[in-house]
CSV table of C-alpha atoms and ligand atoms in Angstrom, one decimal:
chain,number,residue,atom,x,y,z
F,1,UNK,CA,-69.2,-29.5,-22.2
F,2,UNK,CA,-72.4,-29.0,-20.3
F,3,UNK,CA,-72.8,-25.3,-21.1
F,4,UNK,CA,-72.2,-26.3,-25.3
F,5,UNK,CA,-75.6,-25.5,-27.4
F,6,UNK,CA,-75.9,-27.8,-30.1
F,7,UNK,CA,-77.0,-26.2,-33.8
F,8,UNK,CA,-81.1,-27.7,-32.9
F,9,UNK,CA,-81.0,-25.5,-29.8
F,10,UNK,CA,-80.0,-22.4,-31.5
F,11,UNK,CA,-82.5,-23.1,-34.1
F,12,UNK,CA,-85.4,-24.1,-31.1
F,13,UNK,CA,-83.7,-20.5,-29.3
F,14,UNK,CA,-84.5,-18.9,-33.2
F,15,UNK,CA,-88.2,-20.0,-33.4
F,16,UNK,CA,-88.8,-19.1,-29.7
F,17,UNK,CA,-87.7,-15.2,-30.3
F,18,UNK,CA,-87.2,-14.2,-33.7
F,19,UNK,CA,-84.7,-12.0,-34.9
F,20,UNK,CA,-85.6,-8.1,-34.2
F,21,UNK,CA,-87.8,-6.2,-37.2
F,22,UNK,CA,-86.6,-3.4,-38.8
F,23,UNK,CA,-87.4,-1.2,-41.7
F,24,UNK,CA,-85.4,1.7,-43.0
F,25,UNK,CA,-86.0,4.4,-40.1
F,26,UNK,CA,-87.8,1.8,-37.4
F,27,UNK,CA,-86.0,-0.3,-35.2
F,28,UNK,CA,-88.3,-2.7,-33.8
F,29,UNK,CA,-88.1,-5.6,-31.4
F,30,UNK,CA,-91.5,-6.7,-32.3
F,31,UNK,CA,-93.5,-6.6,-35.5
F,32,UNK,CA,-96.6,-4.8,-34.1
F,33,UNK,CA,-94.0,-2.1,-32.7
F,34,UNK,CA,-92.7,-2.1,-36.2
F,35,UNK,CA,-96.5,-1.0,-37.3
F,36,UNK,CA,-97.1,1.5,-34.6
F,37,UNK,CA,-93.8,3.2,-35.2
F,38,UNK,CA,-94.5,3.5,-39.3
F,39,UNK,CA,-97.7,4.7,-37.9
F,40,UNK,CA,-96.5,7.3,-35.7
F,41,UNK,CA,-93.9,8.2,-38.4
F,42,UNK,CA,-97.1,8.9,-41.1
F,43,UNK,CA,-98.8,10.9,-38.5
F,44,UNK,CA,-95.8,12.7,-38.1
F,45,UNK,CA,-95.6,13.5,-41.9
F,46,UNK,CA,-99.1,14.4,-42.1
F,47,UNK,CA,-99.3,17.1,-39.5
F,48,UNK,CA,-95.6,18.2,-41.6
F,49,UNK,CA,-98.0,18.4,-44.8
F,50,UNK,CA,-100.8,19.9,-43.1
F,51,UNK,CA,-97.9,22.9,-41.7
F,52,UNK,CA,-97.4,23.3,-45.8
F,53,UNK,CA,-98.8,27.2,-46.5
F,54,UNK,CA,-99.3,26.4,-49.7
F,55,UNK,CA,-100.7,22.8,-49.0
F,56,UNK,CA,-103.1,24.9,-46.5
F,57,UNK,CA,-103.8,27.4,-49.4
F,58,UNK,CA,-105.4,25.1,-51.3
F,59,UNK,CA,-107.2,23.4,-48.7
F,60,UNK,CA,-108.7,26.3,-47.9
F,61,UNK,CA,-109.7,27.3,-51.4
F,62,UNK,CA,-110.7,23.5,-52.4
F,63,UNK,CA,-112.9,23.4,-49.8
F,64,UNK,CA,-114.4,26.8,-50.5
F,65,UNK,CA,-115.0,26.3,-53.9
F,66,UNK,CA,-116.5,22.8,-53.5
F,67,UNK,CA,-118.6,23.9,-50.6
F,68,UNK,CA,-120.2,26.5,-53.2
F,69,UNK,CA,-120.5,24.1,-55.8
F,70,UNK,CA,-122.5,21.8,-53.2
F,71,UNK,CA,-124.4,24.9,-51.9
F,72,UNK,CA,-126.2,25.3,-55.9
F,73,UNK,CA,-127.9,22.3,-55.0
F,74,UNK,CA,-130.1,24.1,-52.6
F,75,UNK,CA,-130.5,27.0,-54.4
F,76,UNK,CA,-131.8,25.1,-57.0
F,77,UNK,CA,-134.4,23.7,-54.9
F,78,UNK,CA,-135.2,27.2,-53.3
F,79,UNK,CA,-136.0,28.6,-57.2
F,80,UNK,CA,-138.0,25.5,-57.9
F,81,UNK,CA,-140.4,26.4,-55.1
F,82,UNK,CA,-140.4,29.9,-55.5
F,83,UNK,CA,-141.0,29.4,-59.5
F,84,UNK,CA,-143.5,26.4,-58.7
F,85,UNK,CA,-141.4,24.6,-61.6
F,86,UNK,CA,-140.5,20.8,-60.4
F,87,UNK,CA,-139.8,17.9,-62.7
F,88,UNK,CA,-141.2,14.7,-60.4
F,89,UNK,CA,-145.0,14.5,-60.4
F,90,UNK,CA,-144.4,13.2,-56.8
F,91,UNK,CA,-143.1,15.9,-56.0
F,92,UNK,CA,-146.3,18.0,-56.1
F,93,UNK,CA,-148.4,15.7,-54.0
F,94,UNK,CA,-152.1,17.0,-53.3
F,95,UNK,CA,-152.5,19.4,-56.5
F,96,UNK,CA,-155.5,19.1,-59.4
F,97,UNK,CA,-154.3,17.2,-62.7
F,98,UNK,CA,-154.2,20.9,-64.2
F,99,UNK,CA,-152.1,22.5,-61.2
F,100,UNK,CA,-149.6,19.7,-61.7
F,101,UNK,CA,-149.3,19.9,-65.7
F,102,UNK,CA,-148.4,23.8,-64.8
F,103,UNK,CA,-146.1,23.0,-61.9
F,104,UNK,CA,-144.2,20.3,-64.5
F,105,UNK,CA,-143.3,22.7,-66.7
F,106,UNK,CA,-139.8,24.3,-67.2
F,107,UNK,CA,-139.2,27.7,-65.8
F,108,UNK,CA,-136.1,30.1,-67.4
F,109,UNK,CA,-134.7,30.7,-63.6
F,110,UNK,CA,-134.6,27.2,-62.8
F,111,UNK,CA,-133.0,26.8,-65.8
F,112,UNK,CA,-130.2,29.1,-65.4
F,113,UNK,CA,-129.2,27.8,-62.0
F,114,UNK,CA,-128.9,24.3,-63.3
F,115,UNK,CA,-126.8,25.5,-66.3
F,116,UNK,CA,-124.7,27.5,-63.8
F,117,UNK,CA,-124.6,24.4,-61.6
F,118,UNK,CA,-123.2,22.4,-64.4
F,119,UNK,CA,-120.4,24.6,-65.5
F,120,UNK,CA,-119.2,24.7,-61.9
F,121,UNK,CA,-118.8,21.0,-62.2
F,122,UNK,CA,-117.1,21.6,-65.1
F,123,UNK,CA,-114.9,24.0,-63.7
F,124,UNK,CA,-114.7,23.0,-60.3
F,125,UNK,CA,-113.7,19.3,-60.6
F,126,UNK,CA,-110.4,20.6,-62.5
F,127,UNK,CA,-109.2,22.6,-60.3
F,128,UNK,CA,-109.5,20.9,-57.4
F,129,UNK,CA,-107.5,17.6,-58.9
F,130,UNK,CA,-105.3,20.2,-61.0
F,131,UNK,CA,-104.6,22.5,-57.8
F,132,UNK,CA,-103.8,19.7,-55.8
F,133,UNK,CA,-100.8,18.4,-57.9
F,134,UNK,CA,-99.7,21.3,-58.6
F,135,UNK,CA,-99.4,21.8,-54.8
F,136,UNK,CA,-97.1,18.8,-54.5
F,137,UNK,CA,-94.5,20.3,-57.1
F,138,UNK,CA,-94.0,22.9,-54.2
F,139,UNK,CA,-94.5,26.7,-55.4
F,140,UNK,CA,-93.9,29.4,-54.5
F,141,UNK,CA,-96.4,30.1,-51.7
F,142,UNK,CA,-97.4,34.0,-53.4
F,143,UNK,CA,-97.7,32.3,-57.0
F,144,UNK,CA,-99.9,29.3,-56.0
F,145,UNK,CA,-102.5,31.9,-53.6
F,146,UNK,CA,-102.5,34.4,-57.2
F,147,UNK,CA,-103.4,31.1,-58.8
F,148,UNK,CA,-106.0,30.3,-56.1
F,149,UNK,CA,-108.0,33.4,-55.6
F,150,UNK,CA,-108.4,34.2,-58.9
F,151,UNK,CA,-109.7,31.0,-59.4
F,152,UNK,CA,-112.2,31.1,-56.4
F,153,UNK,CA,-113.0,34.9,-57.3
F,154,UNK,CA,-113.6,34.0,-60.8
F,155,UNK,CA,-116.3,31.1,-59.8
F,156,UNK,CA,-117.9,33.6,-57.7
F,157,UNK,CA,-118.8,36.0,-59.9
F,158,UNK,CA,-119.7,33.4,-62.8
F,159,UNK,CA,-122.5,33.0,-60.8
F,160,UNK,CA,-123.5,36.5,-59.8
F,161,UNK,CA,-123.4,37.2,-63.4
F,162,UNK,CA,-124.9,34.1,-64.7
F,163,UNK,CA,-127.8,34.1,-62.0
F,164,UNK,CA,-128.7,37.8,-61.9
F,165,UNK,CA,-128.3,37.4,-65.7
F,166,UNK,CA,-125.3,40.3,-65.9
F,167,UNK,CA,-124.6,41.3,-69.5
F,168,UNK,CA,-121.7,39.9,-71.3
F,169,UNK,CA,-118.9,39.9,-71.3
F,170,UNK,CA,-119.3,39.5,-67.5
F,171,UNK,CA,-120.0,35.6,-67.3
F,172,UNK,CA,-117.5,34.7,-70.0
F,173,UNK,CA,-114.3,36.6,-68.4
F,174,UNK,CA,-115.0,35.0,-65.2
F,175,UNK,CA,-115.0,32.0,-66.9
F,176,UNK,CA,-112.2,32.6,-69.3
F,177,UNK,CA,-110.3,33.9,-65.6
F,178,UNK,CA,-111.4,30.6,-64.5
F,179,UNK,CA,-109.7,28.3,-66.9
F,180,UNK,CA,-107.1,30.3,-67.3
F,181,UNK,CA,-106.1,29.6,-63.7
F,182,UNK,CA,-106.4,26.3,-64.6
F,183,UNK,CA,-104.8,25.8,-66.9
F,184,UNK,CA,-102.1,27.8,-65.6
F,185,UNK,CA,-101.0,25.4,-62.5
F,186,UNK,CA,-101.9,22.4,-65.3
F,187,UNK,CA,-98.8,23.6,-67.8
F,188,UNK,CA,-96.7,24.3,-64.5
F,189,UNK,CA,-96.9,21.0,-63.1
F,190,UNK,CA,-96.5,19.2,-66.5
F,191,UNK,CA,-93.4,21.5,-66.9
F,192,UNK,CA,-92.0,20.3,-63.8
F,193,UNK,CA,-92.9,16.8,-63.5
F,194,UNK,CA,-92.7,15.6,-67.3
F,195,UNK,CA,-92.1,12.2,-68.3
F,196,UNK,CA,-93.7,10.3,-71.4
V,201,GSH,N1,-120.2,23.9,-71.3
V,201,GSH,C1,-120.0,25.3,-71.6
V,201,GSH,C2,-118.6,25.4,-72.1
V,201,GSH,C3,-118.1,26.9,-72.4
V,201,GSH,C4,-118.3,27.7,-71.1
V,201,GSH,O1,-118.3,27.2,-70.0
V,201,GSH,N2,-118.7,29.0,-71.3
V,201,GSH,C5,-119.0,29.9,-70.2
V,201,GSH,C6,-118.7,31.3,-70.6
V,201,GSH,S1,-119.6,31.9,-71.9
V,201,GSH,C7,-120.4,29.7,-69.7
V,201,GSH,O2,-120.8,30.4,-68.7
V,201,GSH,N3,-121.2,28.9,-70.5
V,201,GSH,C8,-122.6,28.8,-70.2
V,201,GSH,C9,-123.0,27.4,-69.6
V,201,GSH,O3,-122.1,26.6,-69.4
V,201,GSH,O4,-124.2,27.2,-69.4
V,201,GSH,C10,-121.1,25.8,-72.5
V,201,GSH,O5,-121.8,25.0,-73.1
V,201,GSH,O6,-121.2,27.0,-72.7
């Protein structure tokens, strides 16, 4: 029997072209068309994520919020050269020993942006981790943007009221508005998701 293929040359035909890939939605003659189609299938699942309202909700308010925070940075700077208040010597280059002592002091204004700074990192940070799992549990579109813009609104006018100095109780329900947002989506998403 000429045409008979002996158990070696089934195992030589084996090595030669190995048996087709395949995970649970790809069908794949080759592994690297295995790769591209998990590939194609992620993309696919990312621009499905990226369709989300409420995942586009808090991407718009994330990045909003954290753009502000950044944005202290410079205003920072901007009252440290209007107030003439640095904290690096090098950082008044060409002055007289007794201009610098002044310019190395501590100034009020410079002061208060750096404390507001800080408490948006302490606020900020939160919400953005806290927002974004509570995202995942799926909301309601209408709950999760009440969630969202009070929490952006509420960082907004922490700092008018803590830079122009606004009397109390104007910083503190921002803040308290703030948290409570917070803490809000934090509760929800433990209520959903729980398991100790
Ligand atoms: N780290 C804050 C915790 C409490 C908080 O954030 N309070 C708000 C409302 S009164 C605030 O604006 N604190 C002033 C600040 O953080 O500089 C503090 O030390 O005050």
């Amino acid at each position: 029997m000429a045409d008979a293929v002996s158990t070696q040359e089934v195992e030589c035909l084996q090595a030669l072209a190995p048996p087709p890939v395949f995970s649970r939605k790809c069908y794949c003659e080759t592994q690297s068309e295995l790769l591209s189609c998990r590939d194609a299938r992620r993309s696919a699942k990312m621009a499905e994520l990226l369709k989300d309202q409420v995942f586009m909700a808090f991407t718009t308010h994330a990045a909003i919020v954290t753009l502000k925070l950044l944005l202290m940075g410079p205003l920072t700077g901007y009252f440290r050269i209007t107030r003439k208040s640095f904290v690096n010597a090098e950082d008044v280059p060409g002055k007289t020993a007794e201009d610098k002592k002044k310019m190395l002091k501590p100034n009020e204004d410079v002061e208060r942006v750096r404390r507001c700074h800080q408490n948006d990192l302490e606020n900020i940070i939160p919400f953005v981790f806290i927002s974004l799992l509570y995202t995942l549990t799926a909301p309601p579109l209408s709950t999760a943007l009440i969630h969202f813009r009070i929490f952006t609104v509420s960082r907004f006018c922490h700092t008018i009221s803590y830079i122009l100095a606004l009397p109390q109780p104007s910083r503190g329900l921002s803040y308290v508005a703030g948290v409570g947002a917070t803490v809000s989506m934090g509760v929800q998403v433990l209520l959903k998701v729980l398991v100790l």
